[in-house]
Amino acid sequence: MQQYSGFGLFKHSLSHHENWQRAWRNPTPKKKYDVIIIGGGGHGLATAYYLAKEHGVTNVAVIEKGYLGGGNTARNTTIVRSNYLWDESAHLYEHAMKLWEGLSQDLNYNVMFSQRGVLNLGHTLQDMRDIERRVNANRLNGIDGEVLDPQSIKEIVPHMDCSANSRYPVMGASWQPRGGVARHDAVAWGFARGADSFGVDLIQETEVTDLIIEDDTIIGVKTNRYGDIMADRVGSVVAGNSAVIAKMGGFELPLESHPLQALVSEPIKPVLDTVVMSNHVHGYVSQSDKGDLVIGAGIDGYTGYGQRGSYPTIEHTVQAIVELFPMFSRVRMNRQWGGIVDTCPDACPIISKTPVKNLFFNCGWGTGGFKATPGAGNVFAASLAKGEMHPLAEPFSMFRFHDGALIDEHGAAGVAH
Amino acid sequence: MFHIYCPHCAEYREEEEFHAAGQAHIPRPLDPEACSDKEWGEYMFFRKNPRGIHHELWVHAAGCRKFFNMTRNTQTYEIKEVYKIGEQPSVVAE
Amino acid sequence: MTQQNRLQSGGRIDRSKPLTFTYNGKQFSGFQGDTLASAMLANGIDVVGRSFKYSRPRGIVACGAEEPNAVLQLGATEATQVPNVRATQQELFNGLVSASTNGWPSVDNDVMGLMGKVGGSMMPPGFYYKTFMFPQSLWDTYESMIRKAAGLGRSPLESDPDTYDNVNQHCDVMIVGAGPAGLAAALTAARGGARVIIADEQNEFGGSLLNTKETLDGKPAAEWVNAVVAELATFEDVMMLPRSTVNGYHDHNFVTIHERCTDHLADIAPVNQARQKLHRVRAKWVVLATGAHERPLVFSNNDVPGCMVSNAVSTYINRYGVVPGNELVLMTTNDYGYQAALDWDDAGRKVVAIVDTRASGCGARAEEARKRGLNIITGSAVIEVQGSKRVSGVSVAAISADGGKVIGSVTKLKTDTVASSGGWSPVIHLSSHTGSRPTWDDKIVGFVPGPTVQKQLTAGGINGQYDTAVALKQGFDAGQKALTETGLSAAEVVLPKAETLKSDTPMTLFHIPHIKPTSAAPKQFVDYQTDVTAAGIEVACREGYESIEHVKRYTAMGFGTDQGKLGNINGMAVAAKALNKTIPETGTTIFRPNYTPISFGAIAGRNCGSLFDPERYSAMHKWHVEHGAKFEDVGQWKRPWYFPQGNETMQESLDRECLAVRDSVGILDASTLGKIDVQGKDAREFLGRVYSNAWAKLAVGKCRYGLMCGEDGMVFDDGVSACLGDNHFVMTTTTGGAARVLEWLEIYHQTEWPELEVYFNTVTDHWSTLTISGPNSRKLLSELTDYDLSNDNFKFMDWKQMKVAGVPARVFRISFTGELSFEINVQANYGTHVWEKLFEAGKKYNLTPYGTETMHILRAEKGFIIAGQDTDGSVHPYDLGMGWCVSNQKPFSYIGKRGMNREDCVRPNRKQLVGLKTKDPKAVIPEGAQAVLDPKAPIPMPMEGHVTSSYWSANLGHSIAMGFIKGGLDKMGETVFYPLADGTVIEAEICSPIFLDPKGERQNV
């Protein structure tokens, strides 16, 4: 793999950038792989990368129906944090956080992980109880965090209305300094380039049309472009489209796919240095390196695969942002878009075996998918390599919805579902 | 924003008056005690979640407060029909 | 300052109304009818900004929504700052204050520009992904440098003084765009009797007809426009919205229109006027008549100020009487482009050359140019521009017939203006907002709207039809179709006759070759605002970013505030060429709302501050305010939290309130609790199914506490229900849970058990609920009623109908404090009356008002839970130690029964709610603290459960707490530790949560 560096940029500028290598190949798939990963988003590509890098499993194909990183990786608000309530999810997201912290160097691709800190605001007494509970749990789990009062919040976000005058005054916040944002596309591309360098085949514009199952065991997939491709193990990492793949496997999942919308302002000069999230007034905002205010909206209540949601959801979010930052009223909204989030009843993901042998699923991340990317890929890769679930993944079995061992993270999910 | 015909009010109303309440036609098992954990879990949580034609439950929350069913395409968001509880859809997925 | 580029006559400006404005601190003048851009051009202002990445000087390129460069900061005061206003869309007003957004020390002399020149070659697309990685510790420093370059304009730092309105509209036909097609559609639909809304982003209707010298029926086109507008104004059901951009087209024909009501008057709205309105329109049919944007060509240094699209040149001349330069070189791939040269010539300035990329051009406009003797150079292109802050000349060379390479020698021409026309791109943005993918049309060399499920019609330029006659006809057809589809009858409209100019086939060409390869040629800009060049797109493709989405994201093409209106198609063409594909094979371009940016304030409307969410008050709210209550937000309610007196601290108030209740009597406004009236012969059966405990035998006149669980067995609400009659109950819910519980009851009734005859109605607001609690509460109440309140006649958990203070009341003898209590329910309007009467009579008992916090303490002394505080959706009744509230004898498998018997719900060592007594009686464990068995254990430390409720109890003289502990009900007397953030550890003993009066005698007296 060609190393990227400042010196490399200088060197290539002398040849007018005509000699850069491809970031990844465009291969024709083989007949059979050790592992096929369905879905070339951030999680799928991370899975492929760690399979090759940490487990030496390089005979791997990632099959993507569109282009790499074109789903929720390309559509999220790029927030990274690990301050989840329950031990199971806290450990999983913190595993991801630790990987984030060296990811650019590991991938030799700058994913621009920017630890600007994340504030989760509390507006009611119960919000504050929940924040105390979560921060205490985080601290004892080795995750950074503290509870801030409005005065300290004001120092971090001087332009936010922390007065008692708003409809739901800010009473406090949890603060995770190690949280922040990352450059979403770069994450997919960095993992893609890394996986490719180990020999993983990234097959774009190719849709899996069916699973090939014999004796309740998966042995391959059917595709629209390359016919049947066989595999010993198959991992499905298709987020909002998980139900479609599950149906091919003859089972249902405890999931609903909903539209989740986001929007950005026009780029403005730096005015917000950190990530501000409010569950209660229903909005979250950060400012990108380019200057856009990146704003996440709520989840629409209906099932939707259209990558768009309803306008009142946008309205409500913008109201929340103007309520929190009255001076943004004259700033202008540039673009809005939607993703498809697959939500579980307990707001936690599924990383699991399935009723079909050798078929594994990673899905159900709801609003939490992006921040988990390296961690989810890492534990899913370990599970696919060994055929047994990684200990961090074990609590996230789809079968928890049978026995009742749910992990209810609604309080930490950023937006109430 | 959807424009929804409430079969009880017999009028089109804005989506803001309604709530989506998930997949329709999931009857509560008549004898819950006879269900295994798996069956009970599937009743509570497991869903079709289709891309395409979907039958779902809606409630006219800020209107008549009545529930009804809707057949809707989850890809195009086209509403194919609405029908009352107890009735069966006339538009179904192939 | 003189307006050196202003013509003596012509245009739609009013020369009798001069206006002054400032740009970067200097004063200039313009006229009523100018845009800021036309006034700047009139004054010869060349540089309006610096580019994002390379800090190159940039000038005005276009004349409307597609303008990428003239993006300015507006506003005379801090509070009225508006960032990123497109000068081409901002009408000039007297006193307008504007500034360029980038460049230091000034936009004309920018230090970064030098950096851009030197370092630019090291900034290919995605360069930031390839560097700033080493050492890892320096990333913060690198990033703060990157962020310095961020943004265009700046946010105001003060709150917005203006107001904004949201308006709901309904119509039969929503017409977007008031050019020839839109006006024809509107006239047709209006005459047919339809309810019509027609919106246009410009200050006046007419669209392209305002920018040309075209005639209709032999008269200036504007006359027809005026006549149509005048006629439309006579229809009651036609709403005309100029200065109104349809910014979003949503599902089921929901359209949003951003109307700028006062932005053309001043930077702050006149008193009592909304600055902007956001119309929320539900239309039966939508007619998109949005026209087209001209595409510039991509050639070296095509961003030097003085380079414009040809149609903008014509518009500035014809509409604003401004010639944006002295000498013109025009490059075109089509006949229409010639118009700019003809208009330039008409304005009396010098046309240096018309460079036609085709071997010959013989359309009507080309013939006219030839007739006038203008210098036409065919089969050639402007391959490079000279100049830095203004064009000084161009290099022209012959190119191959396919436009792929330079084949002739280079000639240099002197000029200060270069116009280019690469054809037109239909404005299809709105049509793709609802997920419809545009389709490529080879004939018009552009994307047109794709198939859609919306009730949408299109007319004119959006279809790639640029002749006025065709646009008029398509507008008329769309109007007629909308009429028939909405059940109205066809209308009579005679369309005016438009001139049709003969035109020759345009050349399909986007990217002009240079003598050097693209990678080495001077920069050829595709997307000005994001500094994306043809070479950059080639690098992206070479590196494997082959999907058009990858190209866009890797290079940032189309991510500016103009969303690539000028550049996207050119960029796709460059990518297609690099990948050896056709444009449709390369992909398509999906536009999202907004068409152009809109103020957050306009979207939010009035729904901020106190209107962000309604505030709900009980009937006694005024009394609480007058008596100094501090309030707590509970759901939408404002509930009194505590009632401080004098200089009391909060804890002093709580101590006083708590003691008063247990010593004498206190009063709580409990009106906010949800109240649901349940009637019908199966009401009792229904309650038995939705509560975990038994209801079959509850007699009329009795009350009972119940727990409500989900199908998973987890508690989600609780409350007391009273049996008013055999078929009549009133259920209370938590304050925050009322709406959810009602919907819960309804869904089960309507979808599962419709055979049960039962009806639910919310009566929360119908009643005021006044709870008096304490040993003297009976004495107090007896002073206001004749009813026999004795323990024999009125037992604990009874309710009675009586008169209190002369008012009919339902009095419930229930207790959430453990004291003798009466919950007095009266019709809401009588609440304050009874409340005040209680205080009159209560003086001698020291009747003390208390708020939610004291209520929380008093109930915690008794170990009573609060759903939502002591529950979190993951605990069932047994976890709460409330097995007594579960009846497994009921024949019907009530909601929650099966759920709480799942494997994980019956396993040992679940977290269970217990009481916690601190070793140090003065130490109050913070709520949310986590219990551990060994506070010295290494991190991550195993946790046993958290504290849900914790208070100082003035009555007991020590702290009290409730919390979850794994297997806690079997660990009475054991010790747990709470390590706090400050490093201290609080030690506590697990105990019963009932700290006071464990036998419950006080409430029974």
Coordinates of N, CA and C in Angstrom, one line a residue, chain A residues 4-6 9 13 16-18 20 22-24 26 67-68 74-75 86-87 101 104-105 108-110 112-114 116 125-126 129 132-133 136-137 139-142 159 167-168 183 185-186 189 204 263 266-270 272 287 289-290 308 311 315 318-320 323 326-336 403-405, chain C residues 52 79 84 101-102 121 124 128-131 133 136 139 143 147 150-153 156-160 162 251 267 278 280 434 519 542-543 545-546 549-550 553-554 559-561 563 592-594 597-598 600-601 603 607 609 613-615 632-633 635-636 641 868-869 872 902 904 911 927-928 930 939-941 943 946 979-981:
Chain A
Y4 N 0.6 7.3 2.7 CA 0.2 8.7 2.6 C 0.9 9.6 3.6
S5 N 1.4 10.7 3.2 CA 2.1 11.7 4.1 C 2.1 13.0 3.5
G6 N 2.5 14.0 4.3 CA 2.7 15.4 3.7 C 3.8 15.4 2.7
L9 N 2.5 14.1 -0.6 CA 1.7 15.1 -1.3 C 2.7 16.0 -2.1
S13 N 3.0 16.3 -6.1 CA 2.6 17.6 -6.7 C 3.6 17.9 -7.9
H16 N 2.2 16.5 -10.9 CA 0.8 16.9 -11.1 C -0.2 15.8 -10.6
H17 N 0.1 15.1 -9.6 CA -0.8 14.1 -9.0 C -1.2 13.0 -9.9
E18 N -0.4 12.8 -10.9 CA -0.8 11.8 -11.9 C -0.4 10.4 -11.5
W20 N -0.8 8.9 -8.3 CA -1.3 8.3 -7.1 C -1.9 6.9 -7.5
R22 N -4.4 3.6 -7.0 CA -5.8 3.5 -6.7 C -5.9 3.2 -5.1
A23 N -6.9 3.8 -4.5 CA -7.1 3.5 -3.1 C -7.6 2.1 -2.9
W24 N -8.3 1.5 -3.9 CA -8.7 0.1 -3.9 C -8.9 -0.4 -5.3
N26 N -10.8 -2.7 -8.3 CA -12.2 -3.0 -8.7 C -12.2 -4.4 -9.3
Y67 N -22.4 2.0 -3.8 CA -21.0 2.3 -3.8 C -20.5 2.2 -2.3
L68 N -19.3 2.1 -2.1 CA -18.7 1.9 -0.7 C -19.1 3.1 0.2
A74 N -22.6 7.6 5.0 CA -22.5 8.9 4.2 C -23.6 9.8 4.7
R75 N -24.4 9.4 5.7 CA -25.6 10.2 6.0 C -25.7 10.6 7.4
W86 N -25.4 1.2 30.2 CA -25.3 -0.2 30.7 C -23.9 -0.7 30.4
D87 N -23.4 -1.6 31.2 CA -22.1 -2.1 31.1 C -21.8 -2.7 29.7
E101 N -9.2 6.2 18.6 CA -8.1 7.1 19.0 C -6.8 6.9 18.3
S104 N -6.5 6.9 12.5 CA -5.9 7.5 11.3 C -4.5 6.9 11.1
Q105 N -3.8 6.7 12.2 CA -2.4 6.2 12.0 C -2.5 4.7 11.6
N108 N -3.5 4.7 8.1 CA -2.7 5.6 7.2 C -3.7 6.4 6.4
Y109 N -4.8 6.8 7.0 CA -5.8 7.6 6.3 C -6.4 8.5 7.3
N110 N -6.3 9.8 7.1 CA -6.8 10.7 8.2 C -8.3 10.7 8.2
M112 N -9.8 12.2 10.5 CA -10.1 13.5 11.1 C -11.0 13.3 12.4
F113 N -10.6 12.4 13.2 CA -11.3 12.2 14.4 C -10.9 13.3 15.4
S114 N -11.9 14.0 15.7 CA -11.7 15.3 16.4 C -12.3 15.2 17.8
R116 N -13.5 16.8 20.3 CA -14.0 18.2 20.7 C -14.9 18.1 21.9
L125 N -35.4 17.6 36.2 CA -34.8 17.0 37.3 C -34.5 15.5 37.0
Q126 N -35.4 14.9 36.3 CA -35.2 13.5 35.9 C -34.1 13.3 34.9
R129 N -31.1 13.3 37.0 CA -30.8 12.0 37.7 C -30.3 11.0 36.7
E132 N -26.6 11.8 36.1 CA -25.8 11.4 37.2 C -25.5 9.9 37.2
R133 N -26.6 9.2 36.9 CA -26.5 7.7 36.9 C -25.6 7.3 35.8
N136 N -21.8 8.3 36.5 CA -21.3 7.5 37.6 C -20.9 6.1 37.0
A137 N -21.8 5.6 36.2 CA -21.6 4.2 35.7 C -20.4 4.3 34.7
R139 N -17.9 6.4 34.8 CA -16.6 6.6 35.5 C -16.1 5.2 36.0
L140 N -17.0 4.5 36.6 CA -16.6 3.2 37.2 C -16.3 2.2 36.1
N141 N -16.8 2.4 34.9 CA -16.4 1.6 33.7 C -15.2 2.1 33.0
G142 N -14.5 3.1 33.5 CA -13.3 3.6 32.9 C -13.6 4.5 31.7
H159 N -22.2 30.5 23.4 CA -23.3 31.1 22.6 C -24.7 30.4 22.9
R167 N -37.8 27.8 27.4 CA -39.0 26.9 27.8 C -38.5 25.8 28.7
Y168 N -37.5 25.1 28.4 CA -36.9 24.1 29.2 C -35.4 24.5 29.5
R183 N -14.6 12.4 10.3 CA -15.0 12.6 8.9 C -15.6 11.3 8.3
D185 N -17.1 10.0 5.5 CA -16.7 9.3 4.3 C -15.3 8.7 4.5
A186 N -14.4 9.4 5.1 CA -13.0 9.0 5.3 C -12.9 7.7 6.0
W189 N -13.7 5.0 3.5 CA -12.6 4.9 2.5 C -11.3 4.4 3.1
Q204 N -18.3 -3.6 -5.8 CA -19.4 -2.6 -5.8 C -20.4 -2.8 -6.8
L263 N -29.5 17.6 8.9 CA -29.5 18.8 8.0 C -28.2 19.6 8.4
E266 N -25.5 26.5 6.1 CA -24.5 27.0 5.2 C -23.2 27.1 6.1
P267 N -22.0 27.0 5.5 CA -20.8 27.1 6.3 C -20.6 28.5 6.9
I268 N -20.4 28.5 8.1 CA -20.1 29.8 8.8 C -18.8 29.7 9.6
K269 N -18.3 30.8 10.0 CA -17.0 30.9 10.7 C -17.2 30.1 12.0
P270 N -16.1 29.5 12.6 CA -16.2 28.7 13.8 C -17.0 29.5 14.9
L272 N -19.0 27.2 17.2 CA -19.4 26.1 18.2 C -18.3 25.1 18.2
Q287 N -20.3 21.6 14.8 CA -19.9 22.4 13.6 C -18.7 21.7 13.0
D289 N -15.5 20.9 10.3 CA -14.3 21.7 10.0 C -14.5 22.6 8.8
K290 N -15.5 22.3 8.0 CA -15.8 23.2 6.9 C -16.6 24.4 7.3
R308 N -35.7 9.5 3.3 CA -36.2 10.8 3.6 C -37.3 10.7 4.6
Y311 N -41.5 16.4 7.0 CA -41.1 17.8 7.3 C -41.3 18.2 8.7
E315 N -38.8 20.5 11.2 CA -39.3 21.7 11.8 C -39.0 21.7 13.3
V318 N -35.4 22.1 14.1 CA -34.9 23.5 13.9 C -35.4 24.4 15.0
Q319 N -36.6 24.1 15.5 CA -37.1 24.9 16.6 C -36.2 24.7 17.8
A320 N -35.8 23.4 18.0 CA -35.0 23.1 19.2 C -33.6 23.8 19.1
E323 N -34.1 27.4 19.7 CA -34.4 27.5 21.2 C -33.1 27.5 22.0
P326 N -30.5 31.0 20.2 CA -31.4 32.0 19.5 C -30.7 32.8 18.4
M327 N -29.4 32.9 18.5 CA -28.7 33.7 17.5 C -28.6 33.0 16.1
F328 N -28.8 31.7 16.1 CA -28.7 30.9 14.8 C -30.0 31.2 14.0
S329 N -30.9 31.9 14.5 CA -32.2 32.2 13.8 C -31.9 32.7 12.4
R330 N -30.9 33.6 12.3 CA -30.7 34.2 11.0 C -29.6 33.4 10.1
V331 N -29.1 32.4 10.7 CA -28.2 31.5 9.9 C -29.2 30.7 9.0
R332 N -28.6 30.2 7.9 CA -29.6 29.6 7.0 C -29.3 28.1 6.8
M333 N -30.3 27.3 6.7 CA -30.2 25.9 6.5 C -30.0 25.6 5.0
N334 N -28.9 24.8 4.8 CA -28.6 24.6 3.4 C -29.3 23.3 2.9
R335 N -28.9 22.2 3.5 CA -29.4 20.9 2.9 C -30.0 20.0 4.0
Q336 N -30.9 19.2 3.6 CA -31.4 18.1 4.5 C -31.4 16.8 3.8
D403 N -35.5 -14.4 25.5 CA -35.4 -14.7 27.0 C -35.6 -13.4 27.8
G404 N -35.5 -12.2 27.2 CA -35.8 -11.0 27.9 C -34.7 -10.2 28.4
A405 N -33.4 -10.7 28.1 CA -32.2 -10.0 28.6 C -31.9 -8.8 27.8
Chain C
F52 N -12.5 29.3 -1.3 CA -12.4 28.5 -0.1 C -11.1 27.9 0.2
A79 N -27.1 42.2 15.7 CA -28.2 41.3 15.8 C -28.8 41.0 14.4
N84 N -23.8 34.7 4.3 CA -23.9 34.0 3.0 C -25.0 34.4 2.1
T101 N -16.7 37.9 2.6 CA -16.6 37.0 3.7 C -15.2 36.5 4.0
N102 N -14.4 36.4 3.0 CA -13.0 35.8 3.2 C -12.0 36.8 2.7
S121 N -0.7 23.5 -5.3 CA -0.4 22.3 -6.0 C -0.3 21.1 -5.0
P124 N -4.4 18.6 -3.7 CA -5.4 17.9 -4.6 C -6.6 17.5 -3.7
Y128 N -6.3 16.3 2.7 CA -6.4 16.2 4.2 C -6.5 14.8 4.7
Y129 N -7.0 13.9 3.8 CA -7.0 12.5 4.3 C -5.6 11.9 4.3
K130 N -4.7 12.5 3.5 CA -3.4 11.9 3.3 C -2.3 12.5 4.2
T131 N -2.7 13.5 5.0 CA -1.6 14.1 5.8 C -2.2 14.6 7.2
M133 N -1.4 13.5 9.9 CA -1.5 12.4 10.7 C -0.4 12.2 11.7
Q136 N 0.6 12.0 15.9 CA -0.8 12.0 16.3 C -1.2 13.2 17.2
W139 N -2.6 16.6 15.9 CA -3.8 16.8 15.1 C -4.6 18.0 15.5
E143 N -5.9 20.8 13.1 CA -7.3 21.0 12.9 C -7.7 22.4 13.2
R147 N -9.7 24.7 10.7 CA -10.9 25.4 11.0 C -10.9 26.9 10.8
A150 N -12.4 27.8 7.7 CA -13.8 27.3 7.6 C -14.7 28.5 7.3
G151 N -15.8 28.1 6.7 CA -17.0 29.0 6.7 C -16.9 30.1 5.6
L152 N -18.0 30.7 5.4 CA -18.0 31.9 4.5 C -18.3 33.0 5.4
G153 N -19.6 33.3 5.7 CA -19.9 34.4 6.6 C -19.9 34.0 8.0
P156 N -24.6 35.9 13.5 CA -24.7 37.0 14.4 C -24.5 36.4 15.8
L157 N -24.0 37.3 16.7 CA -23.8 36.8 18.1 C -24.9 37.3 19.1
E158 N -25.9 37.9 18.5 CA -27.0 38.3 19.4 C -28.3 37.7 18.9
S159 N -29.3 37.7 19.7 CA -30.6 37.1 19.4 C -31.2 37.9 18.3
D160 N -32.0 37.1 17.5 CA -32.6 37.7 16.3 C -33.8 38.6 16.8
D162 N -36.1 39.8 14.9 CA -37.2 39.7 14.0 C -38.1 38.5 14.3
D251 N -43.4 14.6 0.3 CA -44.3 13.6 -0.1 C -45.8 14.1 -0.1
D267 N -32.6 45.6 6.7 CA -32.1 44.4 7.3 C -32.8 44.0 8.6
L278 N -42.9 31.1 6.2 CA -42.8 29.8 5.6 C -44.1 29.3 5.4
R280 N -46.6 26.4 4.3 CA -46.7 25.0 4.3 C -47.9 24.6 3.4
T434 N -38.5 14.2 -3.7 CA -39.3 13.1 -3.1 C -38.7 11.7 -3.6
S519 N -4.0 17.8 -15.9 CA -3.4 17.8 -14.6 C -2.3 18.9 -14.5
R542 N -8.9 8.6 -10.8 CA -7.6 7.8 -10.9 C -7.4 7.0 -9.6
E543 N -7.8 7.6 -8.5 CA -7.6 6.9 -7.2 C -8.6 5.9 -6.9
Y545 N -12.0 6.5 -6.9 CA -13.3 7.1 -6.4 C -14.2 7.3 -7.7
E546 N -14.8 6.2 -8.1 CA -15.4 6.1 -9.4 C -16.9 6.4 -9.5
E549 N -21.0 9.6 -6.7 CA -21.1 10.0 -5.3 C -19.7 10.1 -4.6
H550 N -18.9 9.1 -5.0 CA -17.5 9.2 -4.4 C -16.8 10.4 -5.0
R553 N -18.1 13.5 -3.1 CA -17.7 13.5 -1.7 C -16.2 13.7 -1.6
Y554 N -15.4 13.1 -2.5 CA -13.9 13.2 -2.3 C -13.5 14.6 -2.7
F559 N -21.1 20.5 -2.8 CA -21.4 20.7 -1.4 C -21.4 22.1 -0.9
G560 N -21.3 23.1 -1.9 CA -21.4 24.5 -1.5 C -22.8 24.9 -1.2
T561 N -23.0 26.2 -1.0 CA -24.3 26.7 -0.7 C -25.1 26.9 -2.0
Q563 N -25.1 24.3 -4.0 CA -25.3 22.9 -4.3 C -25.0 22.5 -5.7
R592 N -31.4 17.5 -2.8 CA -32.2 17.5 -1.6 C -32.7 18.9 -1.3
P593 N -33.7 18.9 -0.5 CA -34.1 20.3 0.0 C -32.9 20.8 0.8
N594 N -32.6 22.1 0.8 CA -33.5 23.2 0.2 C -33.0 23.5 -1.2
P597 N -30.8 28.1 0.3 CA -30.9 28.1 1.8 C -32.0 29.0 2.4
I598 N -32.5 28.6 3.5 CA -33.5 29.4 4.2 C -33.2 29.6 5.6
F600 N -33.1 29.5 9.5 CA -33.6 28.7 10.5 C -34.9 29.3 11.2
G601 N -34.8 30.6 11.4 CA -35.9 31.3 12.0 C -37.2 31.1 11.3
I603 N -38.1 28.6 9.5 CA -38.6 27.2 9.7 C -39.2 27.1 11.1
N607 N -42.5 29.1 17.0 CA -42.5 28.0 17.9 C -41.2 27.9 18.8
G609 N -39.1 29.8 22.4 CA -39.5 30.5 23.7 C -40.7 29.8 24.4
D613 N -43.1 24.8 23.4 CA -43.9 23.7 23.8 C -45.0 24.4 24.7
P614 N -46.2 24.0 24.6 CA -47.2 24.7 25.4 C -46.9 24.5 26.9
E615 N -47.2 25.5 27.7 CA -47.0 25.3 29.1 C -48.4 25.0 29.7
E632 N -41.2 23.3 38.7 CA -40.5 22.2 38.1 C -41.2 21.8 36.8
D633 N -40.5 21.5 35.7 CA -41.1 21.1 34.5 C -41.4 19.6 34.6
G635 N -43.4 16.9 32.3 CA -44.1 16.9 31.0 C -44.3 18.4 30.6
Q636 N -45.4 18.7 30.1 CA -45.6 20.1 29.7 C -46.1 21.0 30.9
W641 N -42.5 23.3 42.8 CA -41.4 22.4 43.2 C -41.2 22.6 44.7
G868 N -41.0 6.1 36.7 CA -40.2 7.0 35.9 C -38.9 7.5 36.7
Q869 N -39.0 7.5 38.0 CA -37.8 7.8 38.8 C -37.2 6.5 39.4
D872 N -37.3 2.3 35.3 CA -36.7 2.8 34.0 C -37.0 1.9 32.9
R902 N -40.6 -14.5 31.7 CA -39.6 -15.0 30.8 C -38.3 -15.3 31.5
D904 N -35.2 -14.5 31.6 CA -34.3 -13.5 32.2 C -35.0 -12.8 33.3
K911 N -31.7 -7.0 39.6 CA -31.6 -5.8 40.4 C -33.0 -5.6 41.1
E927 N -28.4 11.0 44.0 CA -29.2 10.2 43.1 C -28.4 9.9 41.9
G928 N -28.4 8.7 41.5 CA -27.6 8.3 40.3 C -26.3 7.7 40.7
Q930 N -23.6 4.9 41.9 CA -23.6 3.5 41.6 C -23.0 2.7 42.8
I939 N -10.7 -0.5 38.1 CA -11.7 -0.1 37.0 C -11.4 -1.0 35.8
P940 N -12.4 -1.5 35.1 CA -13.9 -1.3 35.4 C -14.4 -2.0 36.6
M941 N -15.1 -1.3 37.4 CA -15.5 -1.8 38.7 C -16.9 -2.5 38.6
M943 N -20.6 -3.1 39.1 CA -21.6 -2.3 39.8 C -22.8 -3.1 40.2
H946 N -28.0 1.3 41.0 CA -27.9 2.7 41.3 C -28.9 3.2 42.3
P979 N -18.9 5.0 45.5 CA -17.7 5.8 45.2 C -18.2 7.0 44.3
L980 N -17.9 8.2 44.8 CA -18.4 9.4 44.1 C -17.3 10.0 43.2
A981 N -17.7 11.0 42.4 CA -16.8 11.6 41.5 C -15.7 12.3 42.2

